[in-house]
Every structure is written in C-alpha cells, then in structure tokens.
Coordinates of C-alpha atoms in Angstrom, one line a residue:
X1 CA 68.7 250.4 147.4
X2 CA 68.1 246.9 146.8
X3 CA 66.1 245.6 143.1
X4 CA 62.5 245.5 145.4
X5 CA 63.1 249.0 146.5
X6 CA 64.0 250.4 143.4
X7 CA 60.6 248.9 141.6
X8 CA 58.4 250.1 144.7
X9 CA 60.3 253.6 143.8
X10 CA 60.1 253.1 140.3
X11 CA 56.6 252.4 140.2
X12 CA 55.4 255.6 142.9
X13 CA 57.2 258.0 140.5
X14 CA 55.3 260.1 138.3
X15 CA 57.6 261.4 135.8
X16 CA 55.2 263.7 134.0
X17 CA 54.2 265.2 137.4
X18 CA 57.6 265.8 137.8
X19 CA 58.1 267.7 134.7
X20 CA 54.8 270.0 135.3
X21 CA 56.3 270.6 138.9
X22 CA 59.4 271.7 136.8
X23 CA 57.8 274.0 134.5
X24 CA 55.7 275.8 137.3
X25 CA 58.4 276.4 139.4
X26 CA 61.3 277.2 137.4
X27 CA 59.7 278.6 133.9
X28 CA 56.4 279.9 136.0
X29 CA 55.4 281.9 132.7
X30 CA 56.3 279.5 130.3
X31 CA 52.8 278.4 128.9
X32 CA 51.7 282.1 129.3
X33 CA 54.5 282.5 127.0
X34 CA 53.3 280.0 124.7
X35 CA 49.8 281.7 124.4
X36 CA 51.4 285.3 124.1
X37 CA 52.7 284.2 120.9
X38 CA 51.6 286.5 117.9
X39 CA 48.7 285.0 116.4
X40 CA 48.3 285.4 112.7
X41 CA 45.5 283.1 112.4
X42 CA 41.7 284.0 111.2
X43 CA 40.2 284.8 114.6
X44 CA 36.8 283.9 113.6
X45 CA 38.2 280.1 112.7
X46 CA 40.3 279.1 115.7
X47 CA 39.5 275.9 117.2
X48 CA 43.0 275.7 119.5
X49 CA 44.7 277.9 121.2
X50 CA 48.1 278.7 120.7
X51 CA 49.7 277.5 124.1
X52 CA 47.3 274.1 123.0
X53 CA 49.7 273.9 119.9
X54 CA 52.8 274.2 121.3
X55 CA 52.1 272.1 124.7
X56 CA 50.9 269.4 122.5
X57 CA 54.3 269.2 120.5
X58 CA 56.6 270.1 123.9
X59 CA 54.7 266.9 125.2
X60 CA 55.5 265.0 121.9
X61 CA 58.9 265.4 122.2
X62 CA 59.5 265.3 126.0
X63 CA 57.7 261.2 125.1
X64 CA 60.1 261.3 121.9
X65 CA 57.6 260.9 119.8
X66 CA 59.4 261.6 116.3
X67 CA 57.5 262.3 113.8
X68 CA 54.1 264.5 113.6
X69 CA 51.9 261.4 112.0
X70 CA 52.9 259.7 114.9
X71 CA 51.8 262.7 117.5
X72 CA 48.5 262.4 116.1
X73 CA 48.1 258.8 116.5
X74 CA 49.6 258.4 119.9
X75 CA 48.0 261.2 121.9
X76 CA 44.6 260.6 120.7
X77 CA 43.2 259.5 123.6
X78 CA 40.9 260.7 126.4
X79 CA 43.3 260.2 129.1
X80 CA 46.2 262.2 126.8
X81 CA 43.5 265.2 126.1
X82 CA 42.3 265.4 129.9
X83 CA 46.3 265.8 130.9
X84 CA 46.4 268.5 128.2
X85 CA 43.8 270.1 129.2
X86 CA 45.0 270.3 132.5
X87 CA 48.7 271.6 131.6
X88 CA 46.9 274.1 129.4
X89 CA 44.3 275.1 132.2
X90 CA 41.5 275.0 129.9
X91 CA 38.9 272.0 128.7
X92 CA 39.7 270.5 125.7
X93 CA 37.2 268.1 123.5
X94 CA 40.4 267.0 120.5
X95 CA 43.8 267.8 120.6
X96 CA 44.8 269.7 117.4
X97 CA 46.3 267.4 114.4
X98 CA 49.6 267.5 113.1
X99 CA 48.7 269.2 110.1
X100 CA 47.2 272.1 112.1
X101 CA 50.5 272.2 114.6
X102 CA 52.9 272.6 111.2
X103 CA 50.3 275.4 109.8
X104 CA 50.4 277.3 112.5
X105 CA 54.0 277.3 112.9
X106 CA 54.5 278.6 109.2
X107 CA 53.3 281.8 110.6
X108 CA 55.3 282.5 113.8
X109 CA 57.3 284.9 114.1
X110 CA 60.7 282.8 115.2
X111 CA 62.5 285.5 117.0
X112 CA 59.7 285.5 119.5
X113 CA 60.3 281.8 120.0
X114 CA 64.2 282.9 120.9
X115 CA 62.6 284.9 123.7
X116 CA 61.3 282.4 125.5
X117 CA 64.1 280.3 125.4
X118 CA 66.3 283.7 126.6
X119 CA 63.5 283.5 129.4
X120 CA 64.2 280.0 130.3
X121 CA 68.2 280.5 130.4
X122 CA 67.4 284.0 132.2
X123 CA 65.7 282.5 135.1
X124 CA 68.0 279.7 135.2
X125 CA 70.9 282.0 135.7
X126 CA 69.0 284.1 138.1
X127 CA 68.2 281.0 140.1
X128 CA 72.2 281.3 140.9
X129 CA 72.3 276.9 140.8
X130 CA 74.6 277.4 137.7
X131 CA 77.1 279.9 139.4
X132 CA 79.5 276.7 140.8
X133 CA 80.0 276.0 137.4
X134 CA 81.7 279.7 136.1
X135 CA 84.9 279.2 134.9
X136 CA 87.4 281.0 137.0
X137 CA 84.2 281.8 139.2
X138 CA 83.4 284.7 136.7
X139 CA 82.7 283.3 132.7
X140 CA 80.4 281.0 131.8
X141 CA 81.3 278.2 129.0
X142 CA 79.9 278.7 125.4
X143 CA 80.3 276.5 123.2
X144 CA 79.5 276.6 119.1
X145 CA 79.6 274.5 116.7
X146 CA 77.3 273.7 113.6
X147 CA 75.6 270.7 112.2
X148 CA 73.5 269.6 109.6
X149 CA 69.9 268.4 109.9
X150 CA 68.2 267.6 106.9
X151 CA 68.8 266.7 103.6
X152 CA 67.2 265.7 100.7
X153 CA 67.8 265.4 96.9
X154 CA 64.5 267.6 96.3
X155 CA 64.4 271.0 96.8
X156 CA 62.4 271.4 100.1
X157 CA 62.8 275.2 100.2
X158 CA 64.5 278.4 98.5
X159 CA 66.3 278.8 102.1
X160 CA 68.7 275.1 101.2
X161 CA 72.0 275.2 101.1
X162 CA 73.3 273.2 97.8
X163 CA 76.1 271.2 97.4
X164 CA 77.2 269.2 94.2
X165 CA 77.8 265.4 95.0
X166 CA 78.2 262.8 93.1
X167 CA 76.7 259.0 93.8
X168 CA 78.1 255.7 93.9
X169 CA 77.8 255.7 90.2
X170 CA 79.6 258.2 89.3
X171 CA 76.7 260.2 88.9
X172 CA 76.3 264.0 89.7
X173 CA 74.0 265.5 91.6
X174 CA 72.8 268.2 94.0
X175 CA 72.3 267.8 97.9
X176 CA 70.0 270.3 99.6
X177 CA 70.6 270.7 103.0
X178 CA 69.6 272.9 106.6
X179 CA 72.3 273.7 108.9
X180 CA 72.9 275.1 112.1
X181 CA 75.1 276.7 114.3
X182 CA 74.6 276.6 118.1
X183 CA 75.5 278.6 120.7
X184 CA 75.1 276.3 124.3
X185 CA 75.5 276.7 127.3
X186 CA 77.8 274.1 129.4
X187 CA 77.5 274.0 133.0
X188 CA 78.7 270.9 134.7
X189 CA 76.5 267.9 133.0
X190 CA 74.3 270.5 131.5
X191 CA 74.6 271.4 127.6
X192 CA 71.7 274.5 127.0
X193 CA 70.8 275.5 123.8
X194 CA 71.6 279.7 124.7
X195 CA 71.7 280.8 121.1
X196 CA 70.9 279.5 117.4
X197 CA 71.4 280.7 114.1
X198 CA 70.6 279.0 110.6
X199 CA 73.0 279.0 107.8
X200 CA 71.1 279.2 104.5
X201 CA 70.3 281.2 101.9
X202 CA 68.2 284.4 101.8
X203 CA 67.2 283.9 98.2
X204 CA 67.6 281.0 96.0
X205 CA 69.8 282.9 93.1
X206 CA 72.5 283.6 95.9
X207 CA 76.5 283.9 94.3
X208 CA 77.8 282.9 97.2
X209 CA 76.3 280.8 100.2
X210 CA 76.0 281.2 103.5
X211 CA 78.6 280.0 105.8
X212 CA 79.3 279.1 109.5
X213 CA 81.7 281.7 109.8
X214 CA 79.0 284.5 108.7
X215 CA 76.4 283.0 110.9
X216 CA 78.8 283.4 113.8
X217 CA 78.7 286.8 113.7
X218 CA 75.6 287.1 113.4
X219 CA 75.0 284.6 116.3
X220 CA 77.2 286.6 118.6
X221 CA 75.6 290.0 117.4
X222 CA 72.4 287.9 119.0
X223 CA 73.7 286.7 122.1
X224 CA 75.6 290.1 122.5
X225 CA 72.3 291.6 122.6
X226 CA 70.2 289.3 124.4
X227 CA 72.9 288.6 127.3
X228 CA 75.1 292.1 127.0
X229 CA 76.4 292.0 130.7
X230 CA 77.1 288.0 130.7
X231 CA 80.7 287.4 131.1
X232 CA 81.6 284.2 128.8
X233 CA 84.0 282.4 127.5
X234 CA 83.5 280.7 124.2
X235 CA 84.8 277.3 123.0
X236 CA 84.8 276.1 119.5
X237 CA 86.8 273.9 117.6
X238 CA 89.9 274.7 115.1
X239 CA 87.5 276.4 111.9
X240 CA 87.6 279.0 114.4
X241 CA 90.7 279.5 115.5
X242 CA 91.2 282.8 113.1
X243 CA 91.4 286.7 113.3
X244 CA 87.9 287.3 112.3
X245 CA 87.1 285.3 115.7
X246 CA 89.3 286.6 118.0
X247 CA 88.1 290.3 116.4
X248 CA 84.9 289.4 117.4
X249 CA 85.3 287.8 120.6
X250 CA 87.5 290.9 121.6
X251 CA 84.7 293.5 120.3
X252 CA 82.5 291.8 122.7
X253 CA 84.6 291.3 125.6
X254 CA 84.2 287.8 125.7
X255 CA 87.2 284.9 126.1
X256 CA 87.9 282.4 124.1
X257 CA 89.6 278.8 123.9
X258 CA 89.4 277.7 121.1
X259 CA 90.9 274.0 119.5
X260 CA 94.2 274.6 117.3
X261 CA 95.3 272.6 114.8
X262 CA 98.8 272.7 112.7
X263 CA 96.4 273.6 109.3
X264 CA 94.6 276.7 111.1
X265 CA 97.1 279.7 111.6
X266 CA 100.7 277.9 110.1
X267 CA 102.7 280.7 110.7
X268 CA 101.4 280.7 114.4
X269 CA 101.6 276.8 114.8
X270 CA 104.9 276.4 113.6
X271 CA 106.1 279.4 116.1
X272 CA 104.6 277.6 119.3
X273 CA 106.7 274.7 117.9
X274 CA 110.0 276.5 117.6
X275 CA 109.5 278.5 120.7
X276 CA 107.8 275.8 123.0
X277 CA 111.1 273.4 122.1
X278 CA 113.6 276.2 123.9
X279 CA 111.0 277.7 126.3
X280 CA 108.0 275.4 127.8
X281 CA 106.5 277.9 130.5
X282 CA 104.9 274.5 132.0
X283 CA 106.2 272.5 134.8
X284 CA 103.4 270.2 134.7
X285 CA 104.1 266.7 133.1
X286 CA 102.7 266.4 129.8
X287 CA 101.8 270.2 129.2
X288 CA 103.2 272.7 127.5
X289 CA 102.6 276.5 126.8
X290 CA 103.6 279.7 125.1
X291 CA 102.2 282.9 126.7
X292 CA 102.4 286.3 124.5
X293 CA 102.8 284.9 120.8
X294 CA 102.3 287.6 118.4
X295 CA 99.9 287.3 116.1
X296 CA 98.5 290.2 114.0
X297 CA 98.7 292.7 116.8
X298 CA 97.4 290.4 119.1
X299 CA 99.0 288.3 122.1
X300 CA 98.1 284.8 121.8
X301 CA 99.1 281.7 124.2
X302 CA 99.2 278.4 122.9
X303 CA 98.4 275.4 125.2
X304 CA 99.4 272.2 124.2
X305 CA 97.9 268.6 126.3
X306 CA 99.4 265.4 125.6
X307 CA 96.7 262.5 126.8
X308 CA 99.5 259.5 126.8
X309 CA 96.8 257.0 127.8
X310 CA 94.8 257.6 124.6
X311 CA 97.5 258.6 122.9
X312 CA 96.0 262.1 121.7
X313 CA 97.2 265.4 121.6
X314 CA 95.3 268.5 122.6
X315 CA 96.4 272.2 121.2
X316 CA 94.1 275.4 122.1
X317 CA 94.8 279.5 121.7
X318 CA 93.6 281.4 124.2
X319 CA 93.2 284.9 125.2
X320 CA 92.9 283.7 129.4
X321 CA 95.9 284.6 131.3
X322 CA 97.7 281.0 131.9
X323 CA 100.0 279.6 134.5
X324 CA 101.1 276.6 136.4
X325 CA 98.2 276.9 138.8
X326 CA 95.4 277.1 136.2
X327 CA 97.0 275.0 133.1
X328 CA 95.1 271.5 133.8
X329 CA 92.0 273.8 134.6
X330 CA 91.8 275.8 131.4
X331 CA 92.7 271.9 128.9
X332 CA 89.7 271.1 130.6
X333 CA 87.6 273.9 130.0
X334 CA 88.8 273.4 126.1
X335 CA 88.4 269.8 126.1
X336 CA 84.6 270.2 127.2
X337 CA 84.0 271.1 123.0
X338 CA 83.0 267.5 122.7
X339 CA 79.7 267.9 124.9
X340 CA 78.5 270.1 121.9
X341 CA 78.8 267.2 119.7
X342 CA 77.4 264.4 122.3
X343 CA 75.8 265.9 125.1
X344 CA 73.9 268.5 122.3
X345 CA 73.8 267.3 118.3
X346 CA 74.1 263.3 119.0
X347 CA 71.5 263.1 121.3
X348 CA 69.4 265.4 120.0
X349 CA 70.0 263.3 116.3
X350 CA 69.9 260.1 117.3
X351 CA 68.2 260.1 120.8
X352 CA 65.5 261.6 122.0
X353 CA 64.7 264.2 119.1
X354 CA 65.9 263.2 116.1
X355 CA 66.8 266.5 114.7
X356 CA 67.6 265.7 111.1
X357 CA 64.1 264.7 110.7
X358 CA 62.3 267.2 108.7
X359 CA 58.7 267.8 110.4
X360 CA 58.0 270.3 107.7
X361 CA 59.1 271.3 104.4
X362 CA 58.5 275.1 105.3
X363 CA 62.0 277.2 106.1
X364 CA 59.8 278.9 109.2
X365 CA 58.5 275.8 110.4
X366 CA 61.7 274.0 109.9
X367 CA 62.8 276.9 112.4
X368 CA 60.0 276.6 115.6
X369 CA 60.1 272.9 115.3
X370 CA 64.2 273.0 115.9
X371 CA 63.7 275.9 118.6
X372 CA 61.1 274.0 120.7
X373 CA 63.2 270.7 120.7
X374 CA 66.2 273.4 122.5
X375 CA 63.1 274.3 124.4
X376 CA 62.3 270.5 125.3
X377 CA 66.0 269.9 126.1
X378 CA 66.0 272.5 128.2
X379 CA 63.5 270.9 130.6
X380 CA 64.5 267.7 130.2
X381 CA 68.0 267.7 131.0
X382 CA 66.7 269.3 134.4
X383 CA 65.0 266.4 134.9
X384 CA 66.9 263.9 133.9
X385 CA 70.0 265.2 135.7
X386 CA 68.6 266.9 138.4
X387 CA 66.2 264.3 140.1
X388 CA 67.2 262.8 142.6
X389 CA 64.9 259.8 142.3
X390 CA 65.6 259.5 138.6
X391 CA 69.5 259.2 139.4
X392 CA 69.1 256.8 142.3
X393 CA 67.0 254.8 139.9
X394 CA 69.5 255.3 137.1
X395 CA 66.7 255.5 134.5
X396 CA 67.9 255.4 130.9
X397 CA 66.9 258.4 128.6
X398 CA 64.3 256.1 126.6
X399 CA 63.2 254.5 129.7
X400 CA 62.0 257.9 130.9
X401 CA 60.4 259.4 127.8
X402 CA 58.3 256.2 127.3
X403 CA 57.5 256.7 131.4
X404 CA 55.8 259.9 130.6
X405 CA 54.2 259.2 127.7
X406 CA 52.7 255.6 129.1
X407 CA 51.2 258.7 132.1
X408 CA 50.0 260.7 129.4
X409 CA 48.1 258.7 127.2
X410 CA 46.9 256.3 129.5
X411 CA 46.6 257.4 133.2
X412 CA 44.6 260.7 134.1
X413 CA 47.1 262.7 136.5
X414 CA 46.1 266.0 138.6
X415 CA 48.5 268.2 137.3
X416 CA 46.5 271.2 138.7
X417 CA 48.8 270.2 142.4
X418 CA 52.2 271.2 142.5
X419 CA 55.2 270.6 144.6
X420 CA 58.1 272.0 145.0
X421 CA 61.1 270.3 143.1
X422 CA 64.6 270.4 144.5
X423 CA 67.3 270.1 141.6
X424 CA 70.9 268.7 142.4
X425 CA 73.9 268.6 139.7
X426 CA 76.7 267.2 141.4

C-alpha cells in the first residue's frame, strides 16, 4: 500500500463505528449490562440513566481523555451527545457532568461491575478465537502481578495503604497509597484484565496491612469461582515463588511457572545448583533443568535460560511436566510475565489511561473507575490488534484514540447500522 492509498484508507475509516460494530457483535449485552446496574439513586431525581453514565466514561477513555474535568469539557457538544444518544438508544438533551458520573459511582456495587467484565472474557472464550493460544493446547496463561496507582501525602481515604518515607530533607513522613493486584489474561498479543483485587485496608486502625500475598488468595478464591472449570496456568514473578502459592495453585488445580530467584527459596536454589552442575536433564544449548526437586513434600523442577545475546539469565519452578521437546516452549511461556508490566500496567499508566490518576477520592469510586478502564482495554485491544485496516495502516495507539474522539465530538455517525467485524490475531 503506497502513502496515497493509505490516506484514502485512512481517511474512509470510521474508528468509532468500528468499536460500536465491536461491542454489538461480540459483547451484544454489554450496554444492557450497564443499565442493569443496581440503582441506588432517588428515583424521583434521575436525569441520566445508568448505561448514559457509564457509556459516557467508556467513550472518555476509549478517546483517552484523562481526567473527568476534561470529559466534561470535551464531549460537550451536539455532535458528541447525538453519538451518545445513539450508542445508548435513547434521546439525550446533555450528557451528565463529571461530578454526577463520580456520584453515582460511590454507590455501585463493584462486584457487579466484575460481572460484566466475567461476561466479556466469557464470550470471548466461547467465541473459541483465543483457543490457538492455550498453552499445551489445554491451559490458558495467567498472569499476576500488582502495582500501585495513586498516591498522595493526604489521606484520600480510610481504605490507603501507609508507608513511612522520608523526603530529600531528611524529613519524615507518610505516603498513602492504592494498590492492585491483577489477574490477566495473555493470549498471543492480548493482555485481558480476567480478575482484580485491591490491597488496602478494611479499617483505618489496622495492626497489620494488607499485602499482595493476602490479596492473592483472595483473588484466586475469585477467579476459582467465577471460572471453576477453566484450566490455567498462572505466571508471576519470584515474590511468588513460595509454598503458600504452590498450596494454592495445587488446591485449585491450576499450574504454575513462576520466576525464581537465588533470594526466594535458598535451600531450593542452591540445590538446583549442586544438582544441575552433575545432572543437566537438557540437551538443548543454553538450558538447563532439574525435574523432581523436593521441596516440602512437593516435586518441583527448576528451569534455568541463559539469553547470551542480552546477557540475562532466566530461572522458573514449575509444576508442568518438562522435557527436551517442550523446554524452549515452557521459558517462553515464563518469560511472557513482562506483558503484565508493559502490555497491562505501562500502558494503562502512562498511555492511554493513566491509571495512577485518581478520578475520585472515594475507595468505591476509586474501584469502578479502575474496573471500567479493564473494561475499555478490553475493547480496545480488540480493535487495535484485531483490525485489519488499523494494522495495515499501522496506526499508533494515540493516533487512534484522538481518531475517535475527533468522530465523536465533531462528526454525527449512524451508529444505529452495524456490520459484521472480522477479528485476526496473528
């Protein structure tokens, strides 16, 4: 495709038809969802409905619009409300300020908001397009890891974490914080938010805090329960390379690798060394591995990757059984932790979402504003990855969000016509 080709192309695409065509044919019930939400407002003074709420922050975000002043400003105008309107199948006069969006989301119950993400990844699955990416052509790849979002030197909420710090000066002081652990989903180029728990406090005169550890059993009691029959395999890097994990991954019937450093089990570390030195069960150039390690009345094997061209080395325990023919498979399987970080946190920090911004002060809020940005990801990593014309035209992650918001505030689509979308991950 020559440069006059790709701008006639460029030009004909309508990105934000593209993402309604998404929605309607692959989360059909998604904006029924939205408007199913329990509703704990005064009936008698409701100028917006719920699924108006929540489409006008999903379409926010899916611009990368950052910050709720801004959502105000920038979809407030006729063209933006008539597209709206449309996506919400209803006539709309305003859209609903920002102030209204964060009050209404200080009274939703956030475990409902989990559903519809479980229905998203549900119909997804069911779709069978993410079964070429099961490991061994049975698990699918979980990966968790946690990160911080915001922080402040104020006490936002009786839910922060606290941490004493000290400043340049030498001075002390304490750091509120939210943190996260995530559970996603990897499936080839794909990183989906599949679970989410929040480390914090239940009350604000706590002993001992909350940590990622504890919230990891809780998140797999969660995805346990929401997924029980999914066969999975979860990745994680070396915090969690301990008994309680294995315990739990074992409990569940799930598989782990999981990264393994020299610090994390030293009794186990050092006897991969001594053993691996007389015994390397590898014939592959620069691998080696252990199989049946005893570890507290469990068998462990210990993989160990040496990257000579970046000079790094790569150790993982496993539970999967491990040989010759599936050694360079399973380093990769372990070496996808990183998409967590980039794929997931970094561009969800400092790209299109900016998740350390904090939209509201409110602990529930906090909550359904983080959920719906999984939510967003969701749909726009189909998109992005899945378009054909969007990869021909190898559009940049900013140059499509500002494409659909330039649609949506300024051009009135019919988004009441849908086609049928054809996804591709190759």
């Amino acid at each position: 495709m020559n440069r006059r080709e790709k701008r006639i192309k460029k030009k004909e695409l309508n990105i934000l038809q593209e993402v309604i065509n998404v929605i309607h044919q692959y989360f059909p019930e998604l904006i029924n969802k939205f408007e199913g939400l329990t509703d704990l407002r005064n009936q008698s003074y409701i100028t917006y409905k719920m699924k108006v709420i929540f489409i006008v922050r999903l379409m926010g975000l899916m611009c990368e619009i950052k910050t709720m002043n801004e959502l105000t400003r920038e979809l407030n105008t006729e063209e933006a409300i008539k597209n709206i309107a449309q996506i919400c199948g209803l006539e709309l006069e305003e859209i609903p300020h920002c102030d209204t969006i964060n009050d209404v989301f200080k009274n939703i119950k956030v475990e409902e908001i989990e559903e519809i993400r479980k229905y998203m990844i549900v119909r997804l699955i069911r779709s069978k397009m993410l079964d070429k990416y099961r490991i061994r052509d049975k698990y699918f790849h979980i990966v968790v890891d946690g990160t911080g979002l915001a922080t402040s030197r104020k006490k936002y909420n009786k839910n922060c974490l606290v941490k004493n710090k000290i400043d340049k000066n030498g001075k002390e002081y304490q750091e509120y914080s939210t943190y996260v652990l995530e559970a996603k989903l990897v499936v080839g180029e794909l990183v989906l938010s599949i679970g989410t728990e929040f480390v914090e406090n239940e009350k604000e005169d706590v002993e001992k805090q909350d940590c990622e550890i504890k919230a990891f059993k809780r998140l797999a009691e969660k995805i346990k329960k929401e997924y029980p029959r999914l066969k999975i395999i979860i990745g994680a890097d070396a915090l969690y390379a301990s008994k309680s994990v294995m315990d739990i991954c074992k409990e569940k019937g799930w598989k782990y690798i999981i990264r393994f450093k020299e610090g994390s089990i030293p009794t186990l570390y050092n006897e991969f060394k001594i053993v691996v030195e007389e015994n390397n069960e590898s014939i592959k150039e620069n691998y080696e591995y252990v199989t049946g390690l005893d570890y507290r009345e469990e068998k462990i094997n210990v993989i160990k990757h040496t990257d000579k061209k970046k000079g790094t080395e790569f150790v993982y325990i496993t539970d999967l059984p491990i040989s010759n023919k599936n050694i360079e498979e399973t380093v990769r399987v372990g070496r996808k932790r990183w998409k967590i970080e980039n794929e997931g946190f970094n561009i969800q920090k400092n790209g299109t979402f900016d998740i350390g911004h904090l939209y509201s002060k409110d602990s529930v809020a906090i909550k359904v504003h983080y959920l719906l940005i999984q939510i967003t990801h969701i749909i726009r990593q189909l998109i992005e990855k899945g378009l054909k014309d969007i990869k021909e035209l190898e559009l940049k992650i900013k140059e499509i969000s500002q494409t659909i918001k330039t649609t949506l505030i300024s051009t009135i689509t019919n988004l009441t016509v849908h086609r049928l979308v054809q996804l591709r991950f190759d």
